[in-house]
PDB file of N, CA and C in Angstrom:
ATOM      1  N   MET A   1      -0.985   8.225   8.495  1.00 52.00           N
ATOM      2  CA  MET A   1      -1.448   8.491   9.835  1.00 52.00           C
ATOM      3  C   MET A   1      -2.391   7.385  10.270  1.00 52.00           C
ATOM      4  N   TYR A   2      -2.210   6.875  11.451  1.00 65.00           N
ATOM      5  CA  TYR A   2      -3.042   5.813  11.998  1.00 65.00           C
ATOM      6  C   TYR A   2      -3.086   4.597  11.093  1.00 65.00           C
ATOM      7  N   GLY A   3      -1.929   4.205  10.550  1.00 77.00           N
ATOM      8  CA  GLY A   3      -1.848   3.020   9.717  1.00 77.00           C
ATOM      9  C   GLY A   3      -2.264   3.239   8.274  1.00 77.00           C
ATOM     10  N   ARG A   4      -2.554   4.467   7.900  1.00 85.00           N
ATOM     11  CA  ARG A   4      -2.950   4.780   6.528  1.00 85.00           C
ATOM     12  C   ARG A   4      -1.739   5.284   5.757  1.00 85.00           C
ATOM     13  N   ALA A   5      -1.752   5.055   4.448  1.00 90.00           N
ATOM     14  CA  ALA A   5      -0.653   5.545   3.616  1.00 90.00           C
ATOM     15  C   ALA A   5      -1.172   5.796   2.211  1.00 90.00           C
ATOM     16  N   ALA A   6      -0.592   6.777   1.544  1.00 93.00           N
ATOM     17  CA  ALA A   6      -0.964   7.078   0.166  1.00 93.00           C
ATOM     18  C   ALA A   6       0.202   7.761  -0.526  1.00 93.00           C
ATOM     19  N   LEU A   7       0.262   7.560  -1.832  1.00 95.00           N
ATOM     20  CA  LEU A   7       1.274   8.209  -2.658  1.00 95.00           C
ATOM     21  C   LEU A   7       0.654   8.455  -4.020  1.00 95.00           C
ATOM     22  N   ARG A   8       0.894   9.646  -4.562  1.00 96.00           N
ATOM     23  CA  ARG A   8       0.367   9.988  -5.881  1.00 96.00           C
ATOM     24  C   ARG A   8       1.519  10.311  -6.821  1.00 96.00           C
ATOM     25  N   ARG A   9       1.425   9.788  -8.039  1.00 96.00           N
ATOM     26  CA  ARG A   9       2.364  10.077  -9.124  1.00 96.00           C
ATOM     27  C   ARG A   9       1.532  10.341 -10.366  1.00 96.00           C
ATOM     28  N   GLY A  10       1.441  11.605 -10.770  1.00 97.00           N
ATOM     29  CA  GLY A  10       0.610  11.951 -11.924  1.00 97.00           C
ATOM     30  C   GLY A  10      -0.838  11.595 -11.654  1.00 97.00           C
ATOM     31  N   ASP A  11      -1.430  10.831 -12.566  1.00 97.00           N
ATOM     32  CA  ASP A  11      -2.832  10.431 -12.415  1.00 97.00           C
ATOM     33  C   ASP A  11      -3.012   9.233 -11.499  1.00 97.00           C
ATOM     34  N   TRP A  12      -1.918   8.597 -11.083  1.00 98.00           N
ATOM     35  CA  TRP A  12      -1.998   7.349 -10.328  1.00 98.00           C
ATOM     36  C   TRP A  12      -1.824   7.588  -8.839  1.00 98.00           C
ATOM     37  N   LYS A  13      -2.514   6.781  -8.042  1.00 98.00           N
ATOM     38  CA  LYS A  13      -2.430   6.875  -6.588  1.00 98.00           C
ATOM     39  C   LYS A  13      -2.478   5.469  -5.996  1.00 98.00           C
ATOM     40  N   ILE A  14      -1.602   5.223  -5.013  1.00 97.00           N
ATOM     41  CA  ILE A  14      -1.710   4.004  -4.226  1.00 97.00           C
ATOM     42  C   ILE A  14      -2.209   4.394  -2.839  1.00 97.00           C
ATOM     43  N   LEU A  15      -2.927   3.466  -2.222  1.00 94.00           N
ATOM     44  CA  LEU A  15      -3.558   3.748  -0.938  1.00 94.00           C
ATOM     45  C   LEU A  15      -3.559   2.494  -0.084  1.00 94.00           C
ATOM     46  N   TRP A  16      -3.191   2.647   1.188  1.00 91.00           N
ATOM     47  CA  TRP A  16      -3.294   1.570   2.177  1.00 91.00           C
ATOM     48  C   TRP A  16      -4.198   2.061   3.289  1.00 91.00           C
ATOM     49  N   MET A  17      -5.269   1.331   3.540  1.00 88.00           N
ATOM     50  CA  MET A  17      -6.192   1.667   4.625  1.00 88.00           C
ATOM     51  C   MET A  17      -6.420   0.407   5.449  1.00 88.00           C
ATOM     52  N   PRO A  18      -6.187   0.468   6.772  1.00 85.00           N
ATOM     53  CA  PRO A  18      -6.438  -0.709   7.601  1.00 85.00           C
ATOM     54  C   PRO A  18      -7.944  -0.982   7.714  1.00 85.00           C
ATOM     55  N   VAL A  19      -8.266  -2.196   8.083  1.00 84.00           N
ATOM     56  CA  VAL A  19      -9.668  -2.602   8.197  1.00 84.00           C
ATOM     57  C   VAL A  19     -10.417  -1.720   9.180  1.00 84.00           C
ATOM     58  N   ASP A  20      -9.773  -1.363  10.293  1.00 80.00           N
ATOM     59  CA  ASP A  20     -10.468  -0.546  11.291  1.00 80.00           C
ATOM     60  C   ASP A  20     -10.735   0.884  10.811  1.00 80.00           C
ATOM     61  N   ALA A  21     -10.201   1.241   9.645  1.00 79.00           N
ATOM     62  CA  ALA A  21     -10.495   2.538   9.020  1.00 79.00           C
ATOM     63  C   ALA A  21     -11.347   2.315   7.758  1.00 79.00           C
ATOM     64  N   TYR A  22     -12.050   1.186   7.736  1.00 83.00           N
ATOM     65  CA  TYR A  22     -12.926   0.811   6.621  1.00 83.00           C
ATOM     66  C   TYR A  22     -12.155   0.569   5.328  1.00 83.00           C
ATOM     67  N   GLY A  23     -10.900   0.132   5.471  1.00 83.00           N
ATOM     68  CA  GLY A  23     -10.081  -0.199   4.313  1.00 83.00           C
ATOM     69  C   GLY A  23     -10.035  -1.698   4.088  1.00 83.00           C
ATOM     70  N   LYS A  24      -9.196  -2.083   3.148  1.00 87.00           N
ATOM     71  CA  LYS A  24      -9.055  -3.488   2.771  1.00 87.00           C
ATOM     72  C   LYS A  24      -7.801  -4.131   3.346  1.00 87.00           C
ATOM     73  N   ALA A  25      -6.991  -3.371   4.060  1.00 87.00           N
ATOM     74  CA  ALA A  25      -5.723  -3.860   4.614  1.00 87.00           C
ATOM     75  C   ALA A  25      -4.842  -4.441   3.517  1.00 87.00           C
ATOM     76  N   LYS A  26      -4.831  -3.764   2.373  1.00 92.00           N
ATOM     77  CA  LYS A  26      -3.943  -4.121   1.262  1.00 92.00           C
ATOM     78  C   LYS A  26      -3.741  -2.862   0.433  1.00 92.00           C
ATOM     79  N   TRP A  27      -2.671  -2.866  -0.352  1.00 94.00           N
ATOM     80  CA  TRP A  27      -2.429  -1.720  -1.225  1.00 94.00           C
ATOM     81  C   TRP A  27      -3.444  -1.726  -2.354  1.00 94.00           C
ATOM     82  N   GLU A  28      -4.018  -0.562  -2.622  1.00 96.00           N
ATOM     83  CA  GLU A  28      -4.944  -0.371  -3.730  1.00 96.00           C
ATOM     84  C   GLU A  28      -4.325   0.619  -4.709  1.00 96.00           C
ATOM     85  N   LEU A  29      -4.733   0.538  -5.958  1.00 98.00           N
ATOM     86  CA  LEU A  29      -4.213   1.399  -7.015  1.00 98.00           C
ATOM     87  C   LEU A  29      -5.383   2.037  -7.748  1.00 98.00           C
ATOM     88  N   PHE A  30      -5.312   3.351  -7.934  1.00 98.00           N
ATOM     89  CA  PHE A  30      -6.379   4.078  -8.618  1.00 98.00           C
ATOM     90  C   PHE A  30      -5.819   4.984  -9.693  1.00 98.00           C
ATOM     91  N   ASN A  31      -6.552   5.123 -10.795  1.00 98.00           N
ATOM     92  CA  ASN A  31      -6.241   6.106 -11.833  1.00 98.00           C
ATOM     93  C   ASN A  31      -7.216   7.259 -11.626  1.00 98.00           C
ATOM     94  N   LEU A  32      -6.717   8.341 -11.062  1.00 98.00           N
ATOM     95  CA  LEU A  32      -7.587   9.456 -10.686  1.00 98.00           C
ATOM     96  C   LEU A  32      -8.161  10.213 -11.879  1.00 98.00           C
ATOM     97  N   SER A  33      -7.550  10.077 -13.053  1.00 98.00           N
ATOM     98  CA  SER A  33      -8.090  10.770 -14.232  1.00 98.00           C
ATOM     99  C   SER A  33      -9.392  10.126 -14.705  1.00 98.00           C
ATOM    100  N   THR A  34      -9.540   8.827 -14.486  1.00 98.00           N
ATOM    101  CA  THR A  34     -10.764   8.134 -14.909  1.00 98.00           C
ATOM    102  C   THR A  34     -11.641   7.742 -13.730  1.00 98.00           C
ATOM    103  N   ASP A  35     -11.108   7.835 -12.515  1.00 98.00           N
ATOM    104  CA  ASP A  35     -11.822   7.398 -11.315  1.00 98.00           C
ATOM    105  C   ASP A  35     -11.496   8.325 -10.148  1.00 98.00           C
ATOM    106  N   PRO A  36     -11.936   9.585 -10.211  1.00 97.00           N
ATOM    107  CA  PRO A  36     -11.571  10.537  -9.156  1.00 97.00           C
ATOM    108  C   PRO A  36     -12.144  10.181  -7.784  1.00 97.00           C
ATOM    109  N   GLY A  37     -13.181   9.346  -7.751  1.00 96.00           N
ATOM    110  CA  GLY A  37     -13.770   8.935  -6.480  1.00 96.00           C
ATOM    111  C   GLY A  37     -13.093   7.730  -5.851  1.00 96.00           C
ATOM    112  N   GLU A  38     -12.051   7.203  -6.505  1.00 96.00           N
ATOM    113  CA  GLU A  38     -11.283   6.058  -6.010  1.00 96.00           C
ATOM    114  C   GLU A  38     -12.193   4.876  -5.684  1.00 96.00           C
ATOM    115  N   ILE A  39     -12.994   4.491  -6.674  1.00 96.00           N
ATOM    116  CA  ILE A  39     -13.943   3.393  -6.521  1.00 96.00           C
ATOM    117  C   ILE A  39     -13.380   2.078  -7.039  1.00 96.00           C
ATOM    118  N   ASN A  40     -12.679   2.114  -8.169  1.00 97.00           N
ATOM    119  CA  ASN A  40     -12.212   0.907  -8.847  1.00 97.00           C
ATOM    120  C   ASN A  40     -10.730   0.653  -8.582  1.00 97.00           C
ATOM    121  N   ASP A  41     -10.445  -0.328  -7.736  1.00 97.00           N
ATOM    122  CA  ASP A  41      -9.079  -0.709  -7.419  1.00 97.00           C
ATOM    123  C   ASP A  41      -8.482  -1.434  -8.628  1.00 97.00           C
ATOM    124  N   LEU A  42      -7.399  -0.894  -9.176  1.00 98.00           N
ATOM    125  CA  LEU A  42      -6.760  -1.448 -10.376  1.00 98.00           C
ATOM    126  C   LEU A  42      -5.490  -2.236 -10.068  1.00 98.00           C
ATOM    127  N   ALA A  43      -5.265  -2.585  -8.796  1.00 97.00           N
ATOM    128  CA  ALA A  43      -4.034  -3.283  -8.410  1.00 97.00           C
ATOM    129  C   ALA A  43      -3.876  -4.615  -9.140  1.00 97.00           C
ATOM    130  N   ASP A  44      -4.950  -5.358  -9.302  1.00 97.00           N
ATOM    131  CA  ASP A  44      -4.858  -6.649  -9.999  1.00 97.00           C
ATOM    132  C   ASP A  44      -4.731  -6.473 -11.505  1.00 97.00           C
ATOM    133  N   THR A  45      -5.248  -5.382 -12.031  1.00 97.00           N
ATOM    134  CA  THR A  45      -5.194  -5.117 -13.474  1.00 97.00           C
ATOM    135  C   THR A  45      -3.827  -4.608 -13.901  1.00 97.00           C
ATOM    136  N   TYR A  46      -3.191  -3.799 -13.053  1.00 97.00           N
ATOM    137  CA  TYR A  46      -1.890  -3.206 -13.352  1.00 97.00           C
ATOM    138  C   TYR A  46      -0.881  -3.515 -12.241  1.00 97.00           C
ATOM    139  N   PRO A  47      -0.518  -4.792 -12.045  1.00 97.00           N
ATOM    140  CA  PRO A  47       0.405  -5.128 -10.948  1.00 97.00           C
ATOM    141  C   PRO A  47       1.785  -4.490 -11.100  1.00 97.00           C
ATOM    142  N   GLU A  48       2.236  -4.279 -12.350  1.00 97.00           N
ATOM    143  CA  GLU A  48       3.541  -3.649 -12.549  1.00 97.00           C
ATOM    144  C   GLU A  48       3.516  -2.195 -12.086  1.00 97.00           C
ATOM    145  N   LYS A  49       2.416  -1.515 -12.325  1.00 97.00           N
ATOM    146  CA  LYS A  49       2.261  -0.123 -11.894  1.00 97.00           C
ATOM    147  C   LYS A  49       2.242  -0.053 -10.368  1.00 97.00           C
ATOM    148  N   LEU A  50       1.514  -0.972  -9.749  1.00 97.00           N
ATOM    149  CA  LEU A  50       1.479  -1.021  -8.290  1.00 97.00           C
ATOM    150  C   LEU A  50       2.873  -1.253  -7.730  1.00 97.00           C
ATOM    151  N   GLU A  51       3.596  -2.200  -8.284  1.00 96.00           N
ATOM    152  CA  GLU A  51       4.939  -2.498  -7.793  1.00 96.00           C
ATOM    153  C   GLU A  51       5.866  -1.299  -7.960  1.00 96.00           C
ATOM    154  N   ALA A  52       5.795  -0.613  -9.085  1.00 96.00           N
ATOM    155  CA  ALA A  52       6.627   0.575  -9.312  1.00 96.00           C
ATOM    156  C   ALA A  52       6.293   1.667  -8.299  1.00 96.00           C
ATOM    157  N   MET A  53       5.027   1.830  -8.004  1.00 96.00           N
ATOM    158  CA  MET A  53       4.637   2.861  -7.043  1.00 96.00           C
ATOM    159  C   MET A  53       5.032   2.465  -5.622  1.00 96.00           C
ATOM    160  N   LEU A  54       5.046   1.181  -5.329  1.00 95.00           N
ATOM    161  CA  LEU A  54       5.515   0.736  -4.016  1.00 95.00           C
ATOM    162  C   LEU A  54       7.008   0.999  -3.846  1.00 95.00           C
ATOM    163  N   VAL A  55       7.753   0.878  -4.929  1.00 95.00           N
ATOM    164  CA  VAL A  55       9.180   1.240  -4.885  1.00 95.00           C
ATOM    165  C   VAL A  55       9.305   2.736  -4.599  1.00 95.00           C
ATOM    166  N   ASP A  56       8.472   3.555  -5.253  1.00 95.00           N
ATOM    167  CA  ASP A  56       8.466   5.001  -4.968  1.00 95.00           C
ATOM    168  C   ASP A  56       8.088   5.271  -3.517  1.00 95.00           C
ATOM    169  N   TRP A  57       7.126   4.493  -2.981  1.00 93.00           N
ATOM    170  CA  TRP A  57       6.722   4.657  -1.583  1.00 93.00           C
ATOM    171  C   TRP A  57       7.913   4.379  -0.659  1.00 93.00           C
ATOM    172  N   GLU A  58       8.649   3.313  -0.936  1.00 91.00           N
ATOM    173  CA  GLU A  58       9.807   2.976  -0.106  1.00 91.00           C
ATOM    174  C   GLU A  58      10.837   4.106  -0.145  1.00 91.00           C
ATOM    175  N   LYS A  59      11.083   4.668  -1.332  1.00 94.00           N
ATOM    176  CA  LYS A  59      12.020   5.792  -1.450  1.00 94.00           C
ATOM    177  C   LYS A  59      11.531   6.982  -0.631  1.00 94.00           C
ATOM    178  N   TYR A  60      10.239   7.273  -0.723  1.00 91.00           N
ATOM    179  CA  TYR A  60       9.646   8.387   0.028  1.00 91.00           C
ATOM    180  C   TYR A  60       9.825   8.176   1.530  1.00 91.00           C
ATOM    181  N   VAL A  61       9.564   6.963   2.003  1.00 90.00           N
ATOM    182  CA  VAL A  61       9.713   6.652   3.423  1.00 90.00           C
ATOM    183  C   VAL A  61      11.153   6.870   3.871  1.00 90.00           C
ATOM    184  N   LYS A  62      12.110   6.405   3.074  1.00 91.00           N
ATOM    185  CA  LYS A  62      13.526   6.557   3.435  1.00 91.00           C
ATOM    186  C   LYS A  62      13.962   8.016   3.395  1.00 91.00           C
ATOM    187  N   GLU A  63      13.513   8.768   2.377  1.00 93.00           N
ATOM    188  CA  GLU A  63      13.930  10.168   2.224  1.00 93.00           C
ATOM    189  C   GLU A  63      13.343  11.072   3.292  1.00 93.00           C
ATOM    190  N   THR A  64      12.120  10.795   3.732  1.00 92.00           N
ATOM    191  CA  THR A  64      11.440  11.696   4.658  1.00 92.00           C
ATOM    192  C   THR A  64      11.473  11.234   6.099  1.00 92.00           C
ATOM    193  N   GLY A  65      11.863   9.985   6.317  1.00 87.00           N
ATOM    194  CA  GLY A  65      11.886   9.463   7.676  1.00 87.00           C
ATOM    195  C   GLY A  65      10.522   9.081   8.213  1.00 87.00           C
ATOM    196  N   VAL A  66       9.564   8.885   7.339  1.00 83.00           N
ATOM    197  CA  VAL A  66       8.234   8.462   7.765  1.00 83.00           C
ATOM    198  C   VAL A  66       8.361   7.152   8.533  1.00 83.00           C
ATOM    199  N   VAL A  67       7.745   7.086   9.682  1.00 76.00           N
ATOM    200  CA  VAL A  67       7.740   5.860  10.476  1.00 76.00           C
ATOM    201  C   VAL A  67       6.409   5.171  10.231  1.00 76.00           C
ATOM    202  N   TRP A  68       6.466   4.108   9.457  1.00 71.00           N
ATOM    203  CA  TRP A  68       5.244   3.389   9.102  1.00 71.00           C
ATOM    204  C   TRP A  68       5.611   2.015   8.576  1.00 71.00           C
ATOM    205  N   GLY A  69       5.288   0.970   9.299  1.00 56.00           N
ATOM    206  CA  GLY A  69       5.530  -0.392   8.836  1.00 56.00           C
ATOM    207  C   GLY A  69       7.007  -0.711   8.707  1.00 56.00           C
ATOM    208  N   ALA A  70       7.266  -1.902   8.207  1.00 42.00           N
ATOM    209  CA  ALA A  70       8.639  -2.353   7.997  1.00 42.00           C
ATOM    210  C   ALA A  70       9.106  -1.962   6.607  1.00 42.00           C
ATOM    211  N   PRO A  71      10.392  -1.643   6.444  1.00 43.00           N
ATOM    212  CA  PRO A  71      10.882  -1.381   5.087  1.00 43.00           C
ATOM    213  C   PRO A  71      10.795  -2.645   4.249  1.00 43.00           C
ATOM    214  N   PHE A  72      10.716  -2.500   2.936  1.00 46.00           N
ATOM    215  CA  PHE A  72      10.597  -3.647   2.049  1.00 46.00           C
ATOM    216  C   PHE A  72      11.746  -4.621   2.258  1.00 46.00           C
ATOM    217  N   SER A  73      12.918  -4.107   2.599  1.00 43.00           N
ATOM    218  CA  SER A  73      14.055  -5.000   2.785  1.00 43.00           C
ATOM    219  C   SER A  73      13.820  -5.959   3.951  1.00 43.00           C
ATOM    220  N   ASP A  74      12.995  -5.569   4.931  1.00 46.00           N
ATOM    221  CA  ASP A  74      12.670  -6.453   6.052  1.00 46.00           C
ATOM    222  C   ASP A  74      11.491  -7.363   5.708  1.00 46.00           C
ATOM    223  N   ALA A  75      10.438  -6.781   5.164  1.00 46.00           N
ATOM    224  CA  ALA A  75       9.217  -7.544   4.910  1.00 46.00           C
ATOM    225  C   ALA A  75       9.227  -8.188   3.538  1.00 46.00           C
ATOM    226  N   GLY A  76       9.905  -7.584   2.581  1.00 48.00           N
ATOM    227  CA  GLY A  76       9.900  -8.087   1.216  1.00 48.00           C
ATOM    228  C   GLY A  76       8.728  -7.503   0.446  1.00 48.00           C
ATOM    229  N   ILE A  77       8.998  -6.981  -0.727  1.00 53.00           N
ATOM    230  CA  ILE A  77       7.952  -6.327  -1.506  1.00 53.00           C
ATOM    231  C   ILE A  77       6.808  -7.295  -1.816  1.00 53.00           C
ATOM    232  N   GLU A  78       7.098  -8.595  -1.918  1.00 56.00           N
ATOM    233  CA  GLU A  78       6.051  -9.568  -2.187  1.00 56.00           C
ATOM    234  C   GLU A  78       5.018  -9.577  -1.064  1.00 56.00           C
ATOM    235  N   ASP A  79       5.463  -9.343   0.175  1.00 55.00           N
ATOM    236  CA  ASP A  79       4.537  -9.299   1.301  1.00 55.00           C
ATOM    237  C   ASP A  79       3.556  -8.144   1.169  1.00 55.00           C
ATOM    238  N   TRP A  80       4.023  -7.045   0.616  1.00 52.00           N
ATOM    239  CA  TRP A  80       3.140  -5.890   0.442  1.00 52.00           C
ATOM    240  C   TRP A  80       2.130  -6.134  -0.671  1.00 52.00           C
ATOM    241  N   LEU A  81       2.510  -6.924  -1.660  1.00 57.00           N
ATOM    242  CA  LEU A  81       1.621  -7.179  -2.788  1.00 57.00           C
ATOM    243  C   LEU A  81       0.615  -8.282  -2.491  1.00 57.00           C
ATOM    244  N   HIS A  82       0.998  -9.282  -1.706  1.00 53.00           N
ATOM    245  CA  HIS A  82       0.157 -10.460  -1.508  1.00 53.00           C
ATOM    246  C   HIS A  82       0.093 -10.837  -0.038  1.00 53.00           C
ATOM    247  N   LEU A  83      -0.688 -10.116   0.735  1.00 47.00           N
ATOM    248  CA  LEU A  83      -0.841 -10.461   2.136  1.00 47.00           C
ATOM    249  C   LEU A  83      -1.771 -11.664   2.277  1.00 47.00           C
ATOM    250  N   PRO A  84      -1.483 -12.581   3.191  1.00 43.00           N
ATOM    251  CA  PRO A  84      -2.350 -13.733   3.381  1.00 43.00           C
ATOM    252  C   PRO A  84      -3.671 -13.335   4.023  1.00 43.00           C
ATOM    253  N   GLU A  85      -4.661 -14.201   3.889  1.00 43.00           N
ATOM    254  CA  GLU A  85      -5.989 -13.939   4.437  1.00 43.00           C
ATOM    255  C   GLU A  85      -5.949 -13.692   5.943  1.00 43.00           C
ATOM    256  N   ASP A  86      -5.048 -14.359   6.674  1.00 41.00           N
ATOM    257  CA  ASP A  86      -5.017 -14.213   8.133  1.00 41.00           C
ATOM    258  C   ASP A  86      -4.468 -12.862   8.581  1.00 41.00           C
ATOM    259  N   SER A  87      -4.066 -11.997   7.648  1.00 37.00           N
ATOM    260  CA  SER A  87      -3.548 -10.688   8.028  1.00 37.00           C
ATOM    261  C   SER A  87      -4.643  -9.635   8.106  1.00 37.00           C
ATOM    262  N   VAL A  88      -5.887  -9.993   7.824  1.00 37.00           N
ATOM    263  CA  VAL A  88      -6.983  -9.020   7.865  1.00 37.00           C
ATOM    264  C   VAL A  88      -7.018  -8.383   9.249  1.00 37.00           C
ATOM    265  N   GLY A  89      -7.075  -7.068   9.251  1.00 37.00           N
ATOM    266  CA  GLY A  89      -7.092  -6.317  10.493  1.00 37.00           C
ATOM    267  C   GLY A  89      -5.736  -5.792  10.899  1.00 37.00           C
ATOM    268  N   MET A  90      -4.676  -6.282  10.261  1.00 37.00           N
ATOM    269  CA  MET A  90      -3.339  -5.785  10.570  1.00 37.00           C
ATOM    270  C   MET A  90      -3.088  -4.504   9.795  1.00 37.00           C
ATOM    271  N   SER A  91      -2.352  -3.605  10.397  1.00 38.00           N
ATOM    272  CA  SER A  91      -2.061  -2.338   9.737  1.00 38.00           C
ATOM    273  C   SER A  91      -0.959  -2.466   8.710  1.00 38.00           C
ATOM    274  N   THR A  92       0.025  -3.317   8.968  1.00 44.00           N
ATOM    275  CA  THR A  92       1.157  -3.423   8.062  1.00 44.00           C
ATOM    276  C   THR A  92       1.637  -4.861   7.980  1.00 44.00           C
ATOM    277  N   PRO A  93       2.328  -5.233   6.909  1.00 45.00           N
ATOM    278  CA  PRO A  93       2.882  -6.568   6.811  1.00 45.00           C
ATOM    279  C   PRO A  93       3.885  -6.874   7.916  1.00 45.00           C
ATOM    280  N   SER A  94       4.551  -5.859   8.467  1.00 43.00           N
ATOM    281  CA  SER A  94       5.543  -6.118   9.505  1.00 43.00           C
ATOM    282  C   SER A  94       4.907  -6.778  10.713  1.00 43.00           C
ATOM    283  N   GLN A  95       3.648  -6.485  10.985  1.00 40.00           N
ATOM    284  CA  GLN A  95       2.979  -7.094  12.119  1.00 40.00           C
ATOM    285  C   GLN A  95       2.810  -8.592  11.900  1.00 40.00           C
ATOM    286  N   LYS A  96       2.667  -8.995  10.651  1.00 39.00           N
ATOM    287  CA  LYS A  96       2.555 -10.416  10.344  1.00 39.00           C
ATOM    288  C   LYS A  96       3.820 -11.138  10.772  1.00 39.00           C
ATOM    289  N   HIS A  97       4.971 -10.501  10.584  1.00 38.00           N
ATOM    290  CA  HIS A  97       6.245 -11.114  10.888  1.00 38.00           C
ATOM    291  C   HIS A  97       6.571 -11.069  12.387  1.00 38.00           C
ATOM    292  N   HIS A  98       5.946 -10.178  13.126  1.00 36.00           N
ATOM    293  CA  HIS A  98       6.261 -10.012  14.534  1.00 36.00           C
ATOM    294  C   HIS A  98       5.091 -10.410  15.434  1.00 36.00           C
ATOM    295  N   LYS A  99       4.244 -11.273  14.963  1.00 37.00           N
ATOM    296  CA  LYS A  99       3.078 -11.703  15.718  1.00 37.00           C
ATOM    297  C   LYS A  99       3.507 -12.577  16.894  1.00 37.00           C
ATOM    298  N   ASP A 100       2.870 -12.409  18.052  1.00 37.00           N
ATOM    299  CA  ASP A 100       3.170 -13.263  19.217  1.00 37.00           C
ATOM    300  C   ASP A 100       2.488 -14.599  19.110  1.00 37.00           C
TER     301      ASP A 100
END
């Protein structure tokens, strides 16, 4: 909602929060069993886990019809993992590709 996204699988959670919602405008990864307050972003520590959960996110979007950002096939999963510095403030990687 409002450019935010989250998915939980067991103890793991991914989260996207835009800058205007006090987020980082990038996917974050948390282990809720050791960090229930979602303080320590583990995306850089466990990039394979983040990528696997992003694949689950794409499946969820396709199965439920959630309208949010571009599908990975349009933006490329690499765009979701490594947004450039100039994308700060954007809600989704798709906006990077459709900038005027």
